[in-house]
GROMACS .gro file of C-alpha atoms in nm:
model
  427
    1MET     CA    1   7.964  11.689  12.634
    2GLN     CA    2   7.953  11.415  12.370
    3ILE     CA    3   8.088  11.090  12.476
    4GLU     CA    4   8.291  10.911  12.202
    5LYS     CA    5   8.153  10.577  12.134
    6LYS     CA    6   8.413  10.287  12.174
    7LYS     CA    7   8.523  10.126  11.877
    8ILE     CA    8   8.394   9.761  11.853
    9LEU     CA    9   8.684   9.550  11.774
   10VAL     CA   10   8.548   9.283  11.524
   11PRO     CA   11   8.680   9.187  11.171
   12GLN     CA   12   8.486   9.232  10.831
   13LEU     CA   13   8.515   8.868  10.757
   14ARG     CA   14   8.475   8.598  11.011
   15PHE     CA   15   8.401   8.243  11.068
   16GLN     CA   16   8.024   8.251  11.155
   17GLU     CA   17   8.053   8.058  11.506
   18PHE     CA   18   8.258   8.312  11.659
   19LYS     CA   19   8.077   8.625  11.805
   20ASP     CA   20   8.314   8.765  12.075
   21GLU     CA   21   8.486   9.102  12.054
   22TRP     CA   22   8.843   9.123  11.999
   23GLU     CA   23   9.088   9.223  12.260
   24LYS     CA   24   9.375   9.474  12.197
   25LYS     CA   25   9.718   9.473  12.389
   26THR     CA   26  10.080   9.535  12.307
   27LEU     CA   27  10.301   9.262  12.207
   28SER     CA   28  10.515   9.295  12.509
   29GLU     CA   29  10.180   9.207  12.718
   30LEU     CA   30  10.148   8.911  12.509
   31ALA     CA   31  10.472   8.772  12.495
   32LYS     CA   32  10.683   8.577  12.739
   33LYS     CA   33  10.998   8.691  12.581
   34ILE     CA   34  11.138   8.919  12.299
   35THR     CA   35  11.491   8.889  12.221
   36ASP     CA   36  11.717   8.893  11.919
   37GLY     CA   37  12.032   8.709  11.786
   38THR     CA   38  12.379   8.827  11.728
   39HIS     CA   39  12.455   9.131  11.540
   40ASP     CA   40  12.811   9.019  11.458
   41THR     CA   41  12.898   8.750  11.195
   42PRO     CA   42  13.064   8.453  11.385
   43LYS     CA   43  13.311   8.222  11.223
   44PRO     CA   44  13.105   7.946  11.025
   45THR     CA   45  13.164   7.579  11.021
   46LYS     CA   46  13.076   7.315  10.778
   47GLU     CA   47  12.818   7.145  11.014
   48GLY     CA   48  12.688   7.204  11.355
   49VAL     CA   49  12.397   7.437  11.472
   50PRO     CA   50  12.229   7.628  11.178
   51PHE     CA   51  12.310   7.998  11.170
   52LEU     CA   52  12.011   8.175  11.029
   53THR     CA   53  12.036   8.540  10.902
   54ALA     CA   54  11.770   8.775  10.761
   55ILE     CA   55  11.795   8.625  10.427
   56HIS     CA   56  11.664   8.275  10.540
   57ILE     CA   57  11.343   8.417  10.709
   58LYS     CA   58  11.079   8.421  10.451
   59ASP     CA   59  10.715   8.523  10.480
   60GLY     CA   60  10.539   8.200  10.608
   61PHE     CA   61  10.845   7.977  10.635
   62VAL     CA   62  11.220   7.921  10.725
   63ASP     CA   63  11.449   7.854  10.436
   64TYR     CA   64  11.737   7.643  10.552
   65ASN     CA   65  11.897   7.629  10.211
   66ASN     CA   66  12.249   7.749  10.202
   67CYS     CA   67  12.246   7.862  10.562
   68TYR     CA   68  12.562   7.886  10.773
   69TYR     CA   69  12.656   7.668  11.059
   70LEU     CA   70  12.820   7.737  11.406
   71ASP     CA   71  13.021   7.513  11.634
   72GLN     CA   72  12.788   7.359  11.914
   73GLU     CA   73  13.007   7.513  12.176
   74VAL     CA   74  13.006   7.850  12.031
   75HIS     CA   75  12.628   7.840  11.997
   76ASN     CA   76  12.598   7.722  12.368
   77SER     CA   77  12.832   8.004  12.520
   78ILE     CA   78  12.690   8.295  12.303
   79TYR     CA   79  12.372   8.226  12.119
   80LYS     CA   80  12.181   7.999  12.308
   81ARG     CA   81  11.966   8.239  12.491
   82CYS     CA   82  11.727   8.258  12.159
   83ASN     CA   83  11.636   7.891  12.230
   84PRO     CA   84  11.353   7.915  11.960
   85GLU     CA   85  11.053   7.670  12.013
   86LYS     CA   86  10.744   7.545  11.804
   87ASP     CA   87  10.506   7.821  11.726
   88ASP     CA   88  10.753   8.110  11.826
   89LEU     CA   89  10.754   8.401  11.601
   90LEU     CA   90  11.061   8.518  11.386
   91ILE     CA   91  11.078   8.881  11.271
   92VAL     CA   92  11.336   9.018  11.036
   93ASN     CA   93  11.428   9.352  11.219
   94ILE     CA   94  11.676   9.511  10.991
   95GLY     CA   95  11.648   9.626  10.624
   96ALA     CA   96  11.399   9.792  10.399
   97GLY     CA   97  11.107   9.572  10.517
   98THR     CA   98  11.012   9.284  10.716
   99ALA     CA   99  10.953   8.907  10.665
  100THR     CA  100  10.782   8.695  10.940
  101CYS     CA  101  10.716   8.342  11.012
  102ALA     CA  102  10.608   8.120  11.297
  103ILE     CA  103  10.833   7.829  11.351
  104ASN     CA  104  10.639   7.514  11.231
  105SER     CA  105  10.873   7.267  11.390
  106VAL     CA  106  11.203   7.278  11.567
  107ASP     CA  107  11.410   6.961  11.514
  108TYR     CA  108  11.731   7.115  11.619
  109GLU     CA  109  11.849   7.436  11.773
  110PHE     CA  110  11.958   7.735  11.565
  111SER     CA  111  12.119   8.064  11.601
  112LEU     CA  112  11.994   8.407  11.478
  113LYS     CA  113  12.139   8.740  11.317
  114ASN     CA  114  11.938   9.044  11.250
  115VAL     CA  115  11.610   8.835  11.348
  116ALA     CA  116  11.408   8.909  11.648
  117LEU     CA  117  11.240   8.615  11.848
  118VAL     CA  118  10.913   8.659  12.006
  119LYS     CA  119  10.781   8.401  12.248
  120PRO     CA  120  10.415   8.441  12.277
  121LYS     CA  121  10.227   8.324  12.588
  122LYS     CA  122  10.077   8.043  12.406
  123GLU     CA  123   9.776   8.024  12.666
  124ILE     CA  124   9.631   8.341  12.501
  125LEU     CA  125   9.823   8.382  12.169
  126ASN     CA  126   9.878   8.141  11.876
  127GLY     CA  127  10.211   8.196  11.693
  128LYS     CA  128  10.091   8.113  11.366
  129PHE     CA  129   9.800   8.373  11.403
  130LEU     CA  130  10.060   8.646  11.523
  131ALA     CA  131  10.283   8.571  11.218
  132GLN     CA  132   9.976   8.662  10.988
  133ILE     CA  133   9.908   8.973  11.193
  134GLN     CA  134  10.280   9.060  11.144
  135ARG     CA  135  10.253   9.007  10.774
  136LYS     CA  136   9.965   9.225  10.750
  137LYS     CA  137  10.156   9.496  10.941
  138SER     CA  138  10.483   9.452  10.800
  139SER     CA  139  10.456   9.730  10.523
  140LYS     CA  140  10.382   9.985  10.794
  141ILE     CA  141  10.611   9.881  11.064
  142PHE     CA  142  10.922  10.014  10.904
  143ASN     CA  143  10.746  10.333  10.777
  144GLN     CA  144  10.612  10.417  11.123
  145LEU     CA  145  10.852  10.267  11.392
  146THR     CA  146  11.204  10.224  11.242
  147SER     CA  147  11.510  10.440  11.322
  148GLY     CA  148  11.786  10.458  11.095
  149GLY     CA  149  11.872  10.572  10.740
  150ALA     CA  150  11.937  10.349  10.431
  151GLN     CA  151  11.947  10.025  10.667
  152PRO     CA  152  11.648  10.099  10.908
  153PHE     CA  153  11.660   9.873  11.233
  154LEU     CA  154  11.333   9.780  11.424
  155SER     CA  155  11.450   9.755  11.796
  156LEU     CA  156  11.303   9.513  12.040
  157LYS     CA  157  11.157   9.797  12.237
  158GLU     CA  158  10.953   9.902  11.916
  159ILE     CA  159  10.851   9.547  11.843
  160GLY     CA  160  10.715   9.532  12.189
  161ARG     CA  161  10.510   9.855  12.158
  162LEU     CA  162  10.327   9.690  11.855
  163ASN     CA  163   9.940   9.682  11.922
  164ILE     CA  164   9.793   9.349  11.854
  165SER     CA  165   9.407   9.303  11.826
  166PHE     CA  166   9.318   8.939  11.892
  167PRO     CA  167   9.022   8.703  11.956
  168THR     CA  168   8.981   8.393  12.156
  169LEU     CA  169   9.234   8.117  12.097
  170PRO     CA  170   9.001   7.879  11.914
  171GLU     CA  171   8.935   8.164  11.666
  172GLN     CA  172   9.299   8.229  11.640
  173GLN     CA  173   9.376   7.876  11.560
  174LYS     CA  174   9.114   7.840  11.298
  175ILE     CA  175   9.207   8.168  11.117
  176ALA     CA  176   9.583   8.052  11.121
  177SER     CA  177   9.510   7.712  10.980
  178PHE     CA  178   9.289   7.853  10.693
  179LEU     CA  179   9.562   8.124  10.606
  180SER     CA  180   9.823   7.861  10.631
  181VAL     CA  181   9.663   7.657  10.339
  182VAL     CA  182   9.683   7.983  10.140
  183ASP     CA  183  10.036   8.027  10.217
  184GLU     CA  184  10.129   7.653  10.133
  185LYS     CA  185   9.947   7.741   9.786
  186ILE     CA  186  10.169   8.051   9.741
  187GLN     CA  187  10.479   7.851   9.836
  188GLN     CA  188  10.398   7.584   9.589
  189LEU     CA  189  10.321   7.830   9.309
  190SER     CA  190  10.638   8.003   9.372
  191ARG     CA  191  10.843   7.692   9.371
  192LYS     CA  192  10.692   7.586   9.067
  193LYS     CA  193  10.779   7.907   8.887
  194GLU     CA  194  11.130   7.886   9.024
  195LEU     CA  195  11.162   7.524   8.872
  196LEU     CA  196  11.041   7.623   8.551
  197GLU     CA  197  11.282   7.922   8.537
  198GLN     CA  198  11.552   7.686   8.623
  199TYR     CA  199  11.440   7.448   8.358
  200LYS     CA  200  11.447   7.732   8.099
  201LYS     CA  201  11.798   7.862   8.194
  202GLY     CA  202  11.947   7.492   8.177
  203VAL     CA  203  11.776   7.437   7.812
  204MET     CA  204  11.910   7.761   7.681
  205GLN     CA  205  12.239   7.689   7.804
  206GLN     CA  206  12.225   7.350   7.624
  207LEU     CA  207  12.075   7.514   7.303
  208PHE     CA  208  12.319   7.790   7.270
  209LEU     CA  209  12.626   7.575   7.332
  210GLY     CA  210  12.494   7.348   7.047
  211LYS     CA  211  12.452   7.055   7.276
  212LEU     CA  212  12.079   7.027   7.224
  213ARG     CA  213  11.966   7.033   6.859
  214PHE     CA  214  11.647   7.008   6.665
  215LYS     CA  215  11.600   6.801   6.359
  216ASP     CA  216  11.391   6.883   6.047
  217GLU     CA  217  11.051   6.742   5.960
  218ASN     CA  218  11.236   6.437   5.801
  219GLY     CA  219  11.441   6.372   6.113
  220LYS     CA  220  11.756   6.500   5.951
  221ASP     CA  221  12.010   6.744   6.106
  222TYR     CA  222  12.004   7.083   6.032
  223PRO     CA  223  12.323   7.261   5.906
  224ASP     CA  224  12.594   7.360   6.148
  225TRP     CA  225  12.561   7.684   6.306
  226GLU     CA  226  12.740   7.977   6.146
  227GLU     CA  227  12.965   8.222   6.347
  228LYS     CA  228  12.860   8.588   6.280
  229THR     CA  229  12.927   8.921   6.456
  230PHE     CA  230  12.624   9.117   6.565
  231GLY     CA  231  12.716   9.384   6.279
  232ASP     CA  232  12.682   9.107   6.029
  233ILE     CA  233  12.320   9.064   6.114
  234PHE     CA  234  12.190   9.397   6.238
  235SER     CA  235  12.177   9.756   6.151
  236PHE     CA  236  12.138  10.038   6.390
  237TYR     CA  237  11.874  10.327   6.377
  238THR     CA  238  11.842  10.653   6.533
  239THR     CA  239  11.655  10.653   6.883
  240ASN     CA  240  11.551  10.966   7.095
  241SER     CA  241  11.655  11.097   7.440
  242LEU     CA  242  11.322  11.208   7.593
  243SER     CA  243  11.326  11.175   7.961
  244ARG     CA  244  11.024  11.044   8.184
  245GLU     CA  245  10.890  11.408   8.203
  246LYS     CA  246  10.823  11.413   7.840
  247LEU     CA  247  10.609  11.089   7.861
  248ASN     CA  248  10.264  11.010   7.986
  249TYR     CA  249  10.032  10.713   8.012
  250GLU     CA  250   9.717  10.885   7.919
  251ASN     CA  251   9.721  10.989   7.562
  252GLY     CA  252   9.924  11.039   7.240
  253THR     CA  253   9.986  10.921   6.895
  254VAL     CA  254  10.350  10.760   6.939
  255ARG     CA  255  10.451  10.530   7.214
  256ASN     CA  256  10.816  10.547   7.361
  257ILE     CA  257  11.012  10.261   7.505
  258HIS     CA  258  11.218  10.385   7.814
  259TYR     CA  259  11.539  10.197   7.880
  260GLY     CA  260  11.434  10.192   8.263
  261ASP     CA  261  11.137   9.963   8.165
  262ILE     CA  262  11.349   9.728   7.977
  263HIS     CA  263  11.563   9.677   8.295
  264THR     CA  264  11.252   9.629   8.525
  265LYS     CA  265  10.931   9.510   8.353
  266PHE     CA  266  10.928   9.416   7.973
  267LYS     CA  267  10.943   9.049   7.878
  268THR     CA  268  11.218   8.922   7.635
  269LEU     CA  269  10.961   8.904   7.370
  270PHE     CA  270  10.781   9.227   7.353
  271ASN     CA  271  10.408   9.218   7.272
  272LEU     CA  272  10.275   9.556   7.295
  273LYS     CA  273   9.912   9.412   7.373
  274ASN     CA  274  10.051   9.270   7.702
  275GLU     CA  275  10.285   9.580   7.802
  276LEU     CA  276  10.207   9.929   7.940
  277VAL     CA  277  10.423  10.164   7.743
  278PRO     CA  278  10.394  10.547   7.774
  279PHE     CA  279  10.305  10.796   7.511
  280ILE     CA  280  10.524  11.086   7.417
  281ASN     CA  281  10.365  11.423   7.521
  282SER     CA  282  10.181  11.633   7.260
  283ASP     CA  283  10.429  11.930   7.270
  284PHE     CA  284  10.689  11.705   7.098
  285ASP     CA  285  10.683  11.727   6.732
  286VAL     CA  286  10.660  11.378   6.611
  287SER     CA  287  10.698  11.467   6.245
  288LYS     CA  288  11.062  11.508   6.296
  289ILE     CA  289  11.085  11.127   6.347
  290LYS     CA  290  11.214  10.961   6.022
  291SER     CA  291  10.984  10.667   5.927
  292GLU     CA  292  11.274  10.404   5.932
  293CYS     CA  293  11.332  10.503   6.303
  294TYR     CA  294  11.011  10.358   6.404
  295CYS     CA  295  11.018  10.024   6.572
  296GLN     CA  296  10.936   9.729   6.333
  297GLU     CA  297  10.856   9.365   6.450
  298GLY     CA  298  11.163   9.175   6.459
  299ASP     CA  299  11.355   9.485   6.594
  300LEU     CA  300  11.583   9.460   6.915
  301VAL     CA  301  11.565   9.750   7.158
  302ILE     CA  302  11.890   9.733   7.379
  303ALA     CA  303  11.968   9.923   7.696
  304ASP     CA  304  12.312  10.086   7.648
  305ALA     CA  305  12.347  10.207   8.003
  306SER     CA  306  12.311  10.054   8.357
  307GLU     CA  307  12.452  10.071   8.708
  308ASP     CA  308  12.538   9.709   8.718
  309TYR     CA  309  12.660   9.418   8.489
  310ALA     CA  310  12.345   9.211   8.522
  311ASP     CA  311  12.139   9.473   8.328
  312ILE     CA  312  12.384   9.640   8.098
  313GLY     CA  313  12.286   9.550   7.716
  314LYS     CA  314  11.954   9.408   7.846
  315SER     CA  315  11.726   9.379   7.559
  316ILE     CA  316  11.378   9.306   7.415
  317GLU     CA  317  11.284   9.184   7.069
  318ILE     CA  318  10.958   9.338   6.949
  319ILE     CA  319  10.701   9.059   6.814
  320ASN     CA  320  10.383   9.242   6.810
  321LEU     CA  321  10.328   9.633   6.774
  322GLN     CA  322   9.936   9.612   6.746
  323ASN     CA  323   9.980   9.847   6.439
  324GLU     CA  324  10.079  10.127   6.670
  325LYS     CA  325  10.371  10.380   6.624
  326VAL     CA  326  10.650  10.300   6.867
  327ILE     CA  327  10.988  10.447   6.888
  328ALA     CA  328  11.301  10.351   7.105
  329GLY     CA  329  11.383  10.609   7.368
  330LEU     CA  330  11.668  10.729   7.603
  331HIS     CA  331  11.962  10.524   7.654
  332THR     CA  332  11.868  10.263   7.404
  333PHE     CA  333  11.980  10.106   7.070
  334LEU     CA  334  11.745  10.034   6.779
  335ALA     CA  335  11.892   9.732   6.602
  336ARG     CA  336  11.698   9.585   6.307
  337PRO     CA  337  11.791   9.238   6.159
  338ASN     CA  338  11.842   9.113   5.819
  339LYS     CA  339  11.516   8.948   5.818
  340THR     CA  340  11.604   8.673   5.563
  341LYS     CA  341  11.855   8.558   5.830
  342MET     CA  342  11.659   8.589   6.158
  343PHE     CA  343  11.310   8.437   6.266
  344ILE     CA  344  11.099   8.673   6.456
  345GLY     CA  345  11.107   8.565   6.805
  346PHE     CA  346  11.475   8.417   6.802
  347SER     CA  347  11.685   8.733   6.866
  348GLY     CA  348  11.555   8.791   7.179
  349TYR     CA  349  11.659   8.475   7.340
  350ILE     CA  350  11.995   8.457   7.177
  351LEU     CA  351  12.085   8.797   7.327
  352ARG     CA  352  11.998   8.648   7.677
  353SER     CA  353  12.224   8.365   7.609
  354THR     CA  354  12.511   8.319   7.850
  355ASN     CA  355  12.789   8.364   7.599
  356PHE     CA  356  12.628   8.675   7.446
  357ARG     CA  357  12.588   8.820   7.803
  358LYS     CA  358  12.951   8.754   7.893
  359GLN     CA  359  13.068   8.944   7.569
  360ILE     CA  360  12.860   9.238   7.665
  361MET     CA  361  13.001   9.244   8.016
  362THR     CA  362  13.342   9.245   7.873
  363ILE     CA  363  13.289   9.546   7.647
  364ALA     CA  364  13.096   9.750   7.899
  365GLN     CA  365  13.264  10.088   7.999
  366GLY     CA  366  13.245  10.289   8.302
  367SER     CA  367  13.267  10.317   8.666
  368LYS     CA  368  12.955  10.430   8.838
  369VAL     CA  369  12.748  10.401   8.520
  370LEU     CA  370  12.819  10.125   8.277
  371SER     CA  371  12.758  10.177   7.901
  372ILE     CA  372  12.825  10.023   7.560
  373SER     CA  373  12.858  10.152   7.199
  374THR     CA  374  12.709  10.041   6.879
  375GLY     CA  375  13.070   9.990   6.758
  376ARG     CA  376  13.165   9.760   7.029
  377ILE     CA  377  12.846   9.566   7.029
  378SER     CA  378  12.877   9.527   6.645
  379MET     CA  379  13.194   9.316   6.706
  380VAL     CA  380  13.019   9.065   6.962
  381LYS     CA  381  13.036   8.707   6.809
  382MET     CA  382  12.713   8.490   6.782
  383LYS     CA  383  12.681   8.140   6.648
  384ILE     CA  384  12.352   8.151   6.424
  385PRO     CA  385  12.141   7.832   6.305
  386CYS     CA  386  11.947   7.833   6.010
  387VAL     CA  387  11.615   8.017   5.996
  388GLN     CA  388  11.399   7.692   6.016
  389GLU     CA  389  11.612   7.577   6.331
  390GLN     CA  390  11.569   7.929   6.479
  391GLN     CA  391  11.184   7.898   6.436
  392LYS     CA  392  11.181   7.564   6.635
  393ILE     CA  393  11.403   7.719   6.920
  394ALA     CA  394  11.177   8.009   6.938
  395VAL     CA  395  10.854   7.829   6.963
  396PHE     CA  396  10.992   7.584   7.189
  397LEU     CA  397  11.144   7.867   7.440
  398SER     CA  398  10.830   8.095   7.403
  399SER     CA  399  10.610   7.788   7.523
  400ILE     CA  400  10.811   7.755   7.834
  401ASP     CA  401  10.788   8.134   7.879
  402ASP     CA  402  10.405   8.094   7.830
  403LYS     CA  403  10.397   7.846   8.122
  404ILE     CA  404  10.591   8.057   8.344
  405GLU     CA  405  10.370   8.345   8.301
  406SER     CA  406  10.062   8.125   8.363
  407VAL     CA  407  10.197   8.011   8.683
  408ASN     CA  408  10.295   8.367   8.779
  409GLN     CA  409   9.956   8.505   8.705
  410GLN     CA  410   9.819   8.207   8.947
  411LEU     CA  411  10.076   8.318   9.208
  412VAL     CA  412   9.992   8.683   9.167
  413GLN     CA  413   9.619   8.621   9.183
  414THR     CA  414   9.674   8.405   9.510
  415GLN     CA  415   9.884   8.686   9.658
  416ILE     CA  416   9.612   8.941   9.596
  417PHE     CA  417   9.354   8.702   9.733
  418LYS     CA  418   9.578   8.665  10.055
  419LYS     CA  419   9.606   9.041  10.099
  420GLY     CA  420   9.247   9.077  10.071
  421LEU     CA  421   9.192   8.809  10.341
  422LEU     CA  422   9.438   8.975  10.566
  423GLN     CA  423   9.257   9.317  10.532
  424LYS     CA  424   8.928   9.171  10.606
  425MET     CA  425   9.004   8.889  10.852
  426PHE     CA  426   9.186   9.104  11.119
  427VAL     CA  427   9.106   9.417  11.305
   0.00000   0.00000   0.00000
């Protein structure tokens, strides 16, 4: 009989001073206590003991912004059993995925809802190290262990059954400290991106309310903005109704902009060089497409259907087609401006302005699925500056977008780097 060799528990990537094999135990064996907070929603107060829910537990930190509060007596009588302490572990145990964090500091008590609390045996298990393991496992936890349907729930018993591979405490501490530096970088980049997005939003409000104006090269004011309807500036052209099944990402001669991609991934200013756009399948006769129905630079492609108000009428402006043939697809409008009145790169921003979005929401019709019509959108009012001021606005806003994208790329690369570390530094 062949005896199966025992798998040696050592990570692929390791600090060189550590050589010992890792151990493996269940979390219940490594924890003094595994409990959770309430599943009810107690009456909040303006001040008192912070009451944290799943939305306040992020990967790597607790977000105390906009949290609720409980009366001290209510907390003492019902929720004090959670008693979180420094380096305990918090795990979101309800929803479509998990977030985890080790508590860095506890300046005061707090109560929990839909959050599990794990108190590790600190003589053998470091809380911050455990948090990193949980982040590595989080995508698998809900696939393998959760019960429930649309709102899966991870029970305390299931959390306790999780297998944890761990090294000596000094190695745990070094791994946790190293990864905490990477986490801090991710948080800094996330915050920087958030601040840039907030800045852009504020600037756009000021610009399109006419409270922030540019001047010409001689320092003089540009003419007052003119009020027009969308139909005064734009003409509509035929789009197609090809479903996803009629598209592919491998080959073809004509690309197709699907409304779902406008909702989920395409940027305001659409540059084909930077976007992944599918081709129309070869069994579709593209000779039937009229030449004027191909997209042109400066055109708007507008999603005419959505399940919510946030995305109804969402649009992109095409600024670069790379000399390729592109058409607007299912559930879209193709709107072409009078190019003597609109600077390429400006239309995309004015359609994202607060005033325009409010009007789109007003004209949207439907219950389960919202829709807009060309007739209704043609009546939407817009205040338009002269082309020269449009150009300055477009250049200014696109420069902010470039900064946001640069930070986002740094963030993505750091997250990929962190993911690689989690794969290689743990067993």
